[in-house]
Amino acid sequence: MKINGAQALLESLKKEGVNLVFGYPGGVVLKLYDEIYKMNFPNILTGHEQGAVHAADGYARATGKVGVVIATSGPGAANLITGIATANMDSIPLVCITGQVATHAIGKDSFQEVDVCGITTPITKHNYLVTDVQELPRVVKEAFYIARTGRPGPVAIDIAADVFNSEIDFFYPDSVNLRGYSEKNFCDENEIDEVVKAVENCERPLIFIGGGVISSDTTDELRQILKRLGCPSTSTIMGLGCIEPDRKGYLGFAGMHGAYGANMAIQSCDLLLCIGMRFSDRVTGKISDFAPNAKIVHFELDPAEVNKNIQVDYKVIGDLRRTLPIFKNKLNSSGTNFSEKFSAWKGQAIAKGSEHPFTFKPEGDAIKPGALISKISDLADDKTIAVTDVGQHQMWAAQFFKARAPRQFLTSGGLGTMGFGLPAAIGAKLGCPEKNVILFTGDGSIMMNIQELATIADHDIDVKVVIVHNFILGMVGQWQRLFYNHHYSASELNFKRDFVKISEAMGVRAYRLTKAEELETELPEILFSKGAAVIDVYVPQEENVIPMVPGGKRLDQMVLGL
């Protein structure tokens, strides 16, 4: 079947099961978009290329599939960079397709030319420059294989303009053979045997779950291991939803703004079993004093992560889809009554956490962020997906929204990207149309990609957008209050920003809540109504995210009140 390169690309996407792409057209991809038109291939036009890549990211996080984004050359491709870096830091599978100037014009500073491969090399798993249409099907096949296998991540495909017009006898390969790269599910069972012995010999174990459990779809295995051991557990923010929030012994997420009980347990345990996490500085606090009493176990797919930030005592290298079932079976074969052995320690950890739970203090008629998010969490059903931007509202959402299953709490963890939330919520809703999607954002973050409200209106996407509106760049302001003598340098936001008017002008109905009683009288009806809505919620400007581990301090040196 002889077809052109643009058709070949779309047929290749179909072969990979892609039924939706996010993109923005431009000069060198016009042939591709003409074929998208002819083939009626679903493309969501966003307001900005950054919105498109974040939407593809949100789609991937919510569904577990590979997200796909398309942009034109030059500024279009460059506008994807923040989104690609966001996905790379959180190990999210994306295929990012960009147009490039024609082959004969490459390297000549041609109009709208940038070196996409050079720019994206540090922030992708792999990238390609396609100048020969014969290579296109193979490259697409490899790109999806690389993006979704092993440690997931973004792959960039830069395609010269003339490739879209060139003809090819289309054949899509049914296999991939990459030297030095394989999805072979390896593991050394001797490493797991050593960990089982360590569990049998310890007195105070703690399981620490990261986002790798979600990306590997091994939540069920993990929960069975927790049931067998009966020990306390914690998670990173990226691991929220892996453990039921009401499971006895789950201490909440750990780290800079994490739960008191979780941080204290890390500092007190004698065996820390870390599963699918990378020891981010926001999780460890002062590295030299992290888990000082514990032997540390690291279940990890990527060998480069082992001993990168924290020196560990036991490593288990391999895909969690292989290593966790083996670990579970070996624990089940042990004659130790783990639940009985660890019962007292579990009780101590729970009691410690109850001393300083996540909480908030009422303040007259003011709406406290914790009260707002707690109420929404109570109203949400068990399948609701919560998406956040980055800042104070992100931490409050992590503290007070109860994610009940994996892929129900989507946030930019590693890069901390303001502007991620709104387009990511769009992607999540389009990927999971049967689920309710609620975005928690701030009056700073929402401005980063506010143009995507028009995308919501254009495509009638039912997302509820909750703006935690405190008239300041919240986390910046908190640090300026605590460490810079209240010098609000370039952080206070204009009181004239009217998100109700802005939303309505873009075609999305909007509401404003200013009094605590409206959480009972107004909020439920808005959340349960059909269609998209923006809820602009005024909260006190100087409300702080507490607890907090100041930079350079140990996890047990938490600021518990101000």
Coordinates of C-alpha atoms in Angstrom, one line a residue:
M1 CA 0.0 0.0 0.0
K2 CA 1.7 3.2 -1.2
I3 CA 0.9 6.2 0.9
N4 CA 2.6 9.4 1.9
G5 CA 4.6 10.0 5.1
A6 CA 1.8 11.9 6.9
Q7 CA -0.6 9.0 6.3
A8 CA 2.1 6.5 7.3
L9 CA 2.5 8.3 10.6
L10 CA -1.2 8.3 11.4
E11 CA -1.5 4.6 10.4
S12 CA 1.4 3.9 12.7
L13 CA -0.3 5.6 15.5
K14 CA -3.4 3.5 14.9
K15 CA -1.3 0.4 15.0
E16 CA -0.1 1.5 18.5
G17 CA -3.7 1.8 19.7
V18 CA -3.7 5.6 19.7
N19 CA -7.2 7.0 19.5
L20 CA -6.5 10.6 20.5
V21 CA -3.7 13.1 20.1
F22 CA -3.2 16.6 21.5
G23 CA -1.6 19.2 19.1
Y24 CA -1.2 22.5 17.5
P25 CA -0.7 23.0 13.8
G26 CA 1.9 25.1 12.0
G27 CA 3.7 25.5 8.7
V28 CA 5.8 22.3 8.4
V29 CA 3.1 20.0 9.8
L30 CA 0.3 21.2 7.6
K31 CA 0.5 18.1 5.4
L32 CA 0.1 16.0 8.5
Y33 CA -2.9 18.1 9.6
D34 CA -4.4 17.8 6.2
E35 CA -4.3 14.0 6.6
I36 CA -5.7 14.3 10.1
Y37 CA -8.6 16.2 8.5
K38 CA -9.1 13.6 5.8
M39 CA -8.9 10.6 8.1
N40 CA -11.0 12.3 10.8
F41 CA -8.2 11.4 13.3
P42 CA -9.1 12.8 16.7
N43 CA -6.9 15.8 17.6
I44 CA -7.5 18.1 20.5
L45 CA -6.5 21.6 19.6
T46 CA -5.2 23.3 22.8
G47 CA -4.5 27.0 23.3
H48 CA -0.7 26.5 23.6
E49 CA 1.7 23.7 22.8
Q50 CA 2.6 23.6 26.5
G51 CA -1.0 22.9 27.2
A52 CA -1.0 20.1 24.6
V53 CA 2.0 18.3 26.1
H54 CA 0.7 18.6 29.7
A55 CA -2.7 17.3 28.5
A56 CA -1.0 14.3 26.9
D57 CA 0.9 13.8 30.2
G58 CA -2.4 13.9 32.2
Y59 CA -3.9 11.4 29.8
A60 CA -1.0 9.1 30.3
R61 CA -1.0 9.4 34.1
A62 CA -4.8 8.7 34.3
T63 CA -4.9 5.8 31.8
G64 CA -1.5 4.2 32.0
K65 CA -1.3 4.5 28.2
V66 CA 1.2 6.5 26.1
G67 CA 0.2 10.1 25.6
V68 CA 0.8 11.7 22.2
V69 CA 1.4 15.3 21.4
I70 CA 2.1 17.0 18.0
A71 CA 3.7 20.4 17.4
T72 CA 5.2 22.3 14.5
S73 CA 8.9 23.2 14.1
G74 CA 10.8 26.0 15.9
P75 CA 8.7 27.8 18.6
G76 CA 6.1 25.0 18.5
A77 CA 8.6 22.3 19.3
A78 CA 10.4 24.6 21.9
N79 CA 7.1 25.2 23.7
L80 CA 6.9 21.5 24.5
I81 CA 10.2 21.5 26.5
T82 CA 8.7 22.2 30.0
G83 CA 6.1 19.5 29.5
I84 CA 8.7 17.0 28.3
A85 CA 10.9 17.7 31.3
T86 CA 7.9 17.3 33.6
A87 CA 7.1 13.9 32.2
N88 CA 10.7 12.9 32.3
M89 CA 11.1 13.7 36.0
D90 CA 8.0 11.7 36.9
S91 CA 8.6 8.8 34.4
I92 CA 5.5 9.4 32.3
P93 CA 5.3 7.7 28.9
L94 CA 4.9 10.2 26.1
V95 CA 5.6 10.3 22.3
C96 CA 6.2 13.8 21.3
I97 CA 6.0 14.4 17.5
T98 CA 7.5 17.6 16.1
G99 CA 7.8 18.9 12.6
Q100 CA 11.2 20.0 11.4
V101 CA 12.2 22.1 8.4
A102 CA 12.8 20.3 5.1
T103 CA 15.9 18.0 5.0
H104 CA 17.8 20.4 2.7
A105 CA 17.2 23.3 5.1
I106 CA 18.4 21.6 8.3
G107 CA 21.4 23.2 9.9
K108 CA 21.1 26.5 8.0
D109 CA 19.2 28.5 10.6
S110 CA 16.1 28.3 8.4
F111 CA 12.9 29.9 9.4
Q112 CA 11.4 28.3 12.5
E113 CA 14.3 25.8 12.8
V114 CA 15.5 24.6 16.2
D115 CA 17.6 21.5 17.0
V116 CA 14.9 19.4 18.7
C117 CA 17.2 16.4 19.3
G118 CA 19.8 18.6 20.8
I119 CA 17.4 20.4 23.1
T120 CA 15.5 17.3 24.2
T121 CA 18.5 14.9 24.7
P122 CA 18.8 15.6 28.5
I123 CA 15.0 15.3 29.1
T124 CA 13.9 12.2 27.1
K125 CA 14.6 8.5 27.1
H126 CA 15.5 8.8 23.5
N127 CA 14.9 11.0 20.4
Y128 CA 14.9 10.7 16.7
L129 CA 15.4 12.9 13.7
V130 CA 13.6 11.4 10.7
T131 CA 14.8 12.5 7.2
D132 CA 13.9 9.3 5.3
V133 CA 10.2 8.3 5.0
Q134 CA 11.3 4.6 4.9
E135 CA 12.5 4.9 8.5
L136 CA 9.2 6.4 9.8
P137 CA 7.2 3.2 10.7
R138 CA 10.2 1.6 12.4
V139 CA 10.9 4.8 14.4
V140 CA 7.3 5.1 15.6
K141 CA 7.3 1.4 16.7
E142 CA 10.6 1.9 18.6
A143 CA 9.4 5.2 20.2
F144 CA 6.3 3.6 21.7
Y145 CA 8.3 0.6 22.8
I146 CA 10.9 2.7 24.5
A147 CA 8.3 5.1 26.1
R148 CA 6.2 2.4 27.7
T149 CA 8.7 -0.3 28.7
G150 CA 11.3 -0.3 31.5
R151 CA 11.2 2.9 33.4
P152 CA 8.6 4.8 31.3
G153 CA 9.4 8.2 29.9
P154 CA 9.1 10.6 27.0
V155 CA 10.5 10.0 23.5
A156 CA 10.7 12.7 20.8
I157 CA 10.3 12.2 17.1
D158 CA 11.4 15.1 15.0
I159 CA 10.2 14.7 11.3
A160 CA 11.5 16.8 8.4
A161 CA 8.8 18.5 6.4
D162 CA 9.5 16.7 3.2
V163 CA 9.1 13.3 4.9
F164 CA 5.3 14.0 5.2
N165 CA 5.0 14.4 1.5
S166 CA 7.3 11.5 0.4
E167 CA 5.7 8.1 -0.6
I168 CA 6.2 4.8 1.1
D169 CA 5.1 1.2 0.6
F170 CA 3.6 1.1 4.1
F171 CA 4.4 -1.8 6.4
Y172 CA 4.3 -1.6 10.1
P173 CA 6.8 -3.8 12.0
D174 CA 5.5 -6.3 14.5
S175 CA 8.6 -6.4 16.7
V176 CA 11.4 -4.2 18.0
N177 CA 15.1 -5.2 18.2
L178 CA 17.2 -2.5 19.9
R179 CA 20.8 -3.4 20.9
G180 CA 21.4 -2.8 24.5
Y181 CA 17.7 -2.2 25.4
S182 CA 15.2 -4.8 26.3
E183 CA 12.1 -5.2 28.4
K184 CA 13.3 -8.6 29.6
N185 CA 11.9 -9.0 33.1
F186 CA 15.0 -9.9 35.0
C187 CA 15.8 -10.1 38.7
D188 CA 18.2 -11.8 41.1
E189 CA 16.2 -13.9 43.6
N190 CA 19.2 -14.0 45.9
E191 CA 18.7 -10.2 46.4
I192 CA 15.1 -10.9 47.4
D193 CA 16.2 -13.7 49.7
E194 CA 18.5 -11.3 51.6
V195 CA 15.6 -8.8 52.0
V196 CA 13.3 -11.6 53.4
K197 CA 15.9 -12.4 55.9
A198 CA 16.2 -8.8 56.9
V199 CA 12.4 -8.6 57.4
E200 CA 12.5 -11.7 59.5
N201 CA 15.2 -10.3 61.7
C202 CA 14.0 -6.7 62.1
E203 CA 11.7 -5.3 64.8
R204 CA 10.5 -2.0 63.3
P205 CA 10.0 -2.3 59.5
L206 CA 8.4 0.5 57.5
I207 CA 7.2 0.2 53.9
F208 CA 7.8 3.3 51.8
I209 CA 6.0 3.4 48.4
G210 CA 6.8 5.6 45.4
G211 CA 5.3 6.3 42.0
G212 CA 7.0 3.2 40.5
V213 CA 4.3 1.1 42.0
I214 CA 1.7 3.1 40.1
S215 CA 3.6 3.0 36.8
S216 CA 4.1 -0.7 37.1
D217 CA 0.5 -1.4 38.0
T218 CA 1.6 -3.5 41.0
T219 CA -0.7 -1.9 43.7
D220 CA -2.5 -5.2 44.3
E221 CA 0.8 -7.0 45.0
L222 CA 1.9 -4.3 47.3
R223 CA -1.4 -4.3 49.3
Q224 CA -1.0 -8.1 49.7
I225 CA 2.5 -7.7 51.0
L226 CA 1.3 -5.1 53.5
K227 CA -1.5 -7.4 54.6
R228 CA 1.1 -10.2 55.1
L229 CA 3.5 -8.1 57.1
G230 CA 1.0 -6.0 59.1
C231 CA 3.6 -3.2 59.5
P232 CA 3.2 0.5 59.1
S233 CA 3.5 2.2 55.7
T234 CA 4.0 5.6 54.1
S235 CA 4.4 6.9 50.6
T236 CA 5.7 9.7 48.5
I237 CA 3.3 12.2 46.9
M238 CA 3.8 10.3 43.7
G239 CA 2.7 7.1 45.5
L240 CA -0.6 8.5 46.8
G241 CA -3.4 6.1 46.1
C242 CA -1.3 3.0 46.3
I243 CA -2.4 2.5 49.9
E244 CA -6.0 3.0 50.9
P245 CA -6.0 6.2 53.0
D246 CA -8.0 4.6 55.8
R247 CA -5.8 1.4 56.0
K248 CA -4.8 0.9 59.6
G249 CA -1.1 1.6 59.8
Y250 CA -0.9 3.9 56.7
L251 CA 0.8 7.0 58.2
G252 CA 0.2 9.4 55.2
F253 CA 2.8 10.7 52.8
A254 CA 6.3 11.7 54.0
G255 CA 8.6 14.5 53.3
M256 CA 8.9 18.3 53.6
H257 CA 5.2 18.8 54.1
G258 CA 4.3 15.2 54.9
A259 CA 2.7 13.6 57.9
Y260 CA 4.3 13.9 61.3
G261 CA 3.8 10.2 61.9
A262 CA 5.3 9.2 58.6
N263 CA 8.4 11.3 59.1
M264 CA 8.9 10.2 62.7
A265 CA 8.5 6.5 61.7
I266 CA 11.2 6.9 59.0
Q267 CA 13.5 8.2 61.7
S268 CA 12.6 5.5 64.1
C269 CA 12.3 2.3 62.0
D270 CA 15.1 -0.3 61.9
L271 CA 14.3 -1.5 58.3
L272 CA 13.0 0.8 55.6
L273 CA 11.6 -1.0 52.6
C274 CA 11.6 1.5 49.7
I275 CA 9.6 0.4 46.7
G276 CA 9.7 2.2 43.4
M277 CA 10.9 5.6 44.7
R278 CA 14.0 7.7 44.0
F279 CA 14.8 9.4 47.3
S280 CA 14.0 13.0 46.2
D281 CA 15.5 15.7 48.4
R282 CA 11.9 16.8 49.2
V283 CA 11.4 13.3 50.8
T284 CA 14.7 12.8 52.6
G285 CA 15.3 16.1 54.3
K286 CA 19.0 16.2 55.5
I287 CA 20.5 13.2 53.7
S288 CA 23.2 12.4 56.2
D289 CA 20.5 12.0 58.9
F290 CA 17.8 10.2 56.9
A291 CA 16.5 7.0 58.5
P292 CA 19.6 6.9 60.9
N293 CA 18.5 3.7 62.7
A294 CA 17.5 1.7 59.7
K295 CA 18.9 -0.7 57.2
I296 CA 17.5 0.5 53.9
V297 CA 16.1 -1.7 51.1
H298 CA 15.6 -0.4 47.6
F299 CA 13.3 -2.1 45.1
E300 CA 14.2 -0.3 41.9
L301 CA 14.0 -0.9 38.1
D302 CA 16.7 1.7 37.1
P303 CA 20.1 0.8 38.5
A304 CA 21.2 4.4 38.1
E305 CA 18.9 5.4 40.9
V306 CA 20.4 2.9 43.4
N307 CA 22.8 4.7 45.8
K308 CA 22.4 7.9 43.8
N309 CA 21.0 10.0 46.7
I310 CA 20.9 7.6 49.6
Q311 CA 23.3 4.7 50.3
V312 CA 21.3 1.5 50.7
D313 CA 22.0 -1.8 52.4
Y314 CA 20.0 -4.1 50.2
K315 CA 19.0 -3.6 46.6
V316 CA 16.5 -5.5 44.4
I317 CA 17.0 -4.5 40.8
G318 CA 14.2 -5.4 38.4
D319 CA 10.7 -4.6 37.3
L320 CA 8.3 -4.6 40.2
R321 CA 5.9 -6.7 38.1
R322 CA 8.5 -9.5 38.6
T323 CA 10.2 -8.7 41.9
L324 CA 7.1 -8.0 44.1
P325 CA 5.3 -11.2 43.3
I326 CA 8.5 -13.2 44.2
F327 CA 8.9 -11.1 47.4
K328 CA 5.3 -11.7 48.3
N329 CA 5.6 -15.5 47.8
K330 CA 8.8 -15.7 49.8
L331 CA 7.2 -13.8 52.6
N332 CA 4.2 -16.1 52.5
S333 CA 6.5 -19.1 52.7
S334 CA 8.2 -17.7 55.9
G335 CA 7.2 -19.3 59.1
T336 CA 7.2 -15.9 60.9
N337 CA 4.0 -14.5 62.2
F338 CA 4.8 -11.0 61.0
S339 CA 1.5 -9.3 62.0
E340 CA 2.0 -10.4 65.6
K341 CA 5.7 -9.6 65.7
F342 CA 5.2 -6.1 64.4
S343 CA 1.9 -5.3 66.1
A344 CA 3.4 -3.2 68.9
W345 CA 5.6 -1.2 66.6
K346 CA 2.6 -0.6 64.3
G347 CA 0.6 0.7 67.3
Q348 CA 3.4 3.0 68.3
A349 CA 3.7 4.5 64.9
I350 CA 0.0 5.1 64.7
A351 CA -0.1 6.7 68.1
K352 CA 2.8 8.9 67.2
G353 CA 1.1 10.1 64.1
S354 CA -2.1 10.9 66.0
E355 CA -0.2 13.4 68.1
H356 CA 0.0 15.9 65.2
P357 CA -2.5 15.0 62.4
F358 CA -3.1 17.2 59.4
T359 CA -5.5 19.8 60.6
F360 CA -6.6 23.4 60.2
K361 CA -8.0 26.0 62.6
P362 CA -11.4 27.7 61.8
E363 CA -11.1 31.5 61.5
G364 CA -14.5 33.3 61.6
D365 CA -16.2 33.2 58.2
A366 CA -13.0 32.5 56.3
I367 CA -12.7 29.4 54.1
K368 CA -9.6 27.5 55.2
P369 CA -7.9 25.5 52.4
G370 CA -7.9 22.4 54.5
A371 CA -11.6 22.7 55.1
L372 CA -12.3 23.3 51.4
I373 CA -10.3 20.3 50.2
S374 CA -11.6 18.0 53.0
K375 CA -15.1 18.8 52.0
I376 CA -14.5 18.1 48.4
S377 CA -12.8 14.8 49.3
D378 CA -15.8 13.9 51.4
L379 CA -18.2 14.7 48.5
A380 CA -16.1 13.0 45.8
D381 CA -16.9 9.4 44.9
D382 CA -14.3 6.6 45.1
K383 CA -13.3 7.0 41.4
T384 CA -12.7 10.7 41.3
I385 CA -9.4 11.9 39.9
A386 CA -7.8 14.8 41.6
V387 CA -5.3 16.9 39.7
T388 CA -3.1 19.7 41.1
D389 CA -0.9 22.5 40.0
V390 CA 2.1 23.3 42.1
G391 CA 2.4 25.3 45.3
Q392 CA 0.6 25.5 48.6
H393 CA -2.7 24.2 47.2
Q394 CA -0.7 21.1 45.9
M395 CA 0.4 20.3 49.4
W396 CA -3.0 20.9 50.9
A397 CA -4.5 18.6 48.3
A398 CA -2.0 15.9 49.2
Q399 CA -2.8 16.3 52.9
F400 CA -6.5 16.5 52.8
F401 CA -7.8 14.8 49.6
K402 CA -8.1 11.0 50.0
A403 CA -6.9 9.3 46.9
R404 CA -8.5 5.8 47.1
A405 CA -6.7 4.1 44.2
P406 CA -3.7 4.6 42.0
R407 CA -3.9 7.1 39.1
Q408 CA -6.4 9.2 41.2
F409 CA -3.9 11.9 42.3
L410 CA -2.1 13.5 39.4
T411 CA 0.6 16.1 40.2
S412 CA 3.9 17.3 38.9
G413 CA 6.1 15.8 41.6
G414 CA 9.7 16.0 40.3
L415 CA 9.8 19.2 38.3
G416 CA 7.1 21.1 40.2
T417 CA 5.6 22.7 37.1
M418 CA 3.2 25.5 37.6
G419 CA 0.6 25.4 34.8
F420 CA 0.6 21.6 34.7
G421 CA -2.8 21.2 36.3
L422 CA -5.4 22.6 33.9
P423 CA -4.3 20.9 30.7
A424 CA -3.4 17.7 32.7
A425 CA -7.0 17.6 34.0
I426 CA -8.2 17.9 30.4
G427 CA -6.1 15.0 29.4
A428 CA -7.3 12.9 32.4
K429 CA -10.9 13.6 31.7
L430 CA -10.6 12.7 28.0
G431 CA -8.7 9.5 28.9
C432 CA -11.2 8.6 31.6
P433 CA -14.5 10.1 30.5
E434 CA -16.5 8.0 33.0
K435 CA -14.7 9.5 36.0
N436 CA -15.1 12.8 37.7
V437 CA -12.0 15.1 37.4
I438 CA -11.4 17.9 39.9
L439 CA -8.5 20.3 39.6
F440 CA -7.0 22.1 42.6
T441 CA -5.0 25.1 41.4
G442 CA -3.9 28.5 42.8
D443 CA -4.4 32.0 41.5
G444 CA -0.7 31.9 40.5
S445 CA -0.6 28.5 38.8
I446 CA -3.9 28.9 36.9
M447 CA -2.5 32.0 35.0
M448 CA 0.3 29.9 33.5
N449 CA -2.0 28.0 31.1
I450 CA -5.4 29.7 31.7
Q451 CA -6.0 29.7 27.9
E452 CA -6.9 26.1 28.2
L453 CA -10.3 27.1 29.7
A454 CA -11.1 27.8 26.1
T455 CA -10.1 24.2 25.3
I456 CA -12.5 23.0 27.9
A457 CA -15.3 25.1 26.5
D458 CA -14.5 24.2 22.8
H459 CA -14.7 20.5 23.5
D460 CA -17.3 20.5 26.3
I461 CA -14.9 18.8 28.8
D462 CA -16.5 18.3 32.2
V463 CA -13.7 19.3 34.6
K464 CA -14.3 21.1 37.9
V465 CA -11.6 23.7 38.5
V466 CA -11.1 24.8 42.1
I467 CA -8.9 27.9 42.5
V468 CA -7.5 28.3 46.0
H469 CA -7.3 32.1 45.7
N470 CA -5.1 33.8 48.3
F471 CA -3.9 36.7 46.2
I472 CA -0.2 35.7 46.4
L473 CA 2.2 33.1 45.0
G474 CA 1.4 30.9 48.0
M475 CA 4.5 28.8 48.5
V476 CA 6.8 31.7 47.5
G477 CA 5.0 33.9 50.0
Q478 CA 5.2 31.3 52.8
W479 CA 9.0 31.1 52.4
Q480 CA 9.2 34.9 52.3
R481 CA 7.3 35.1 55.5
L482 CA 9.3 32.5 57.3
F483 CA 12.8 33.1 56.0
Y484 CA 12.9 36.6 54.4
N485 CA 11.2 38.8 57.0
H486 CA 7.9 39.1 55.3
H487 CA 9.5 40.7 52.2
Y488 CA 6.9 39.9 49.6
S489 CA 9.1 40.5 46.6
A490 CA 7.3 40.0 43.3
S491 CA 4.9 37.5 44.9
E492 CA 1.7 39.4 45.8
L493 CA -1.0 39.2 43.1
N494 CA -3.4 41.9 42.0
F495 CA -6.8 41.9 43.7
K496 CA -8.4 42.9 40.4
R497 CA -8.0 39.4 38.9
D498 CA -11.5 38.3 38.4
F499 CA -11.5 34.6 37.5
V500 CA -15.2 34.5 37.3
K501 CA -15.3 37.0 34.5
I502 CA -12.2 35.4 32.8
S503 CA -13.8 32.0 32.8
E504 CA -17.2 33.2 31.6
A505 CA -15.5 35.1 28.8
M506 CA -13.9 31.8 27.7
G507 CA -17.2 30.0 27.8
V508 CA -16.9 28.2 31.2
R509 CA -19.5 29.0 33.9
A510 CA -17.9 30.2 37.2
Y511 CA -18.7 30.8 40.8
R512 CA -17.1 32.6 43.7
L513 CA -17.1 31.3 47.3
T514 CA -15.9 33.6 50.1
K515 CA -17.6 32.3 53.3
A516 CA -17.1 29.0 55.2
E517 CA -20.9 28.4 55.2
E518 CA -20.9 28.2 51.4
L519 CA -18.9 24.9 51.6
E520 CA -22.2 23.5 52.8
T521 CA -24.8 25.6 50.9
E522 CA -23.2 26.2 47.5
L523 CA -20.2 23.8 46.9
P524 CA -22.1 20.4 46.7
E525 CA -24.5 21.6 44.0
I526 CA -21.7 23.0 41.9
L527 CA -19.6 19.9 42.1
F528 CA -22.5 17.6 41.3
S529 CA -23.7 19.7 38.4
K530 CA -23.2 18.6 34.8
G531 CA -20.5 20.3 32.7
A532 CA -17.3 22.2 33.4
A533 CA -17.2 24.9 36.1
V534 CA -14.6 27.1 37.8
I535 CA -15.0 27.6 41.5
D536 CA -13.0 30.7 42.7
V537 CA -12.5 30.3 46.4
Y538 CA -11.1 33.1 48.5
V539 CA -8.8 31.9 51.4
P540 CA -6.7 33.8 53.9
Q541 CA -3.5 35.1 52.3
E542 CA -1.1 34.2 55.2
E543 CA -2.3 30.6 55.7
N544 CA 0.7 28.3 55.9
V545 CA 1.3 24.7 54.8
I546 CA 2.1 22.9 58.1
P547 CA 3.9 20.8 59.0
M548 CA 7.1 21.7 57.3
V549 CA 10.6 20.5 57.3
P550 CA 12.9 23.5 56.7
G551 CA 15.7 23.1 54.2
G552 CA 18.7 21.3 55.5
K553 CA 16.9 19.9 58.6
R554 CA 16.1 16.3 59.5
L555 CA 12.7 14.8 59.0
D556 CA 12.0 14.8 62.7
Q557 CA 12.9 18.6 62.9
M558 CA 9.4 19.6 61.7
V559 CA 7.8 22.9 62.2
L560 CA 4.4 22.0 63.6
G561 CA 2.9 25.4 64.1
L562 CA 3.6 29.1 63.7

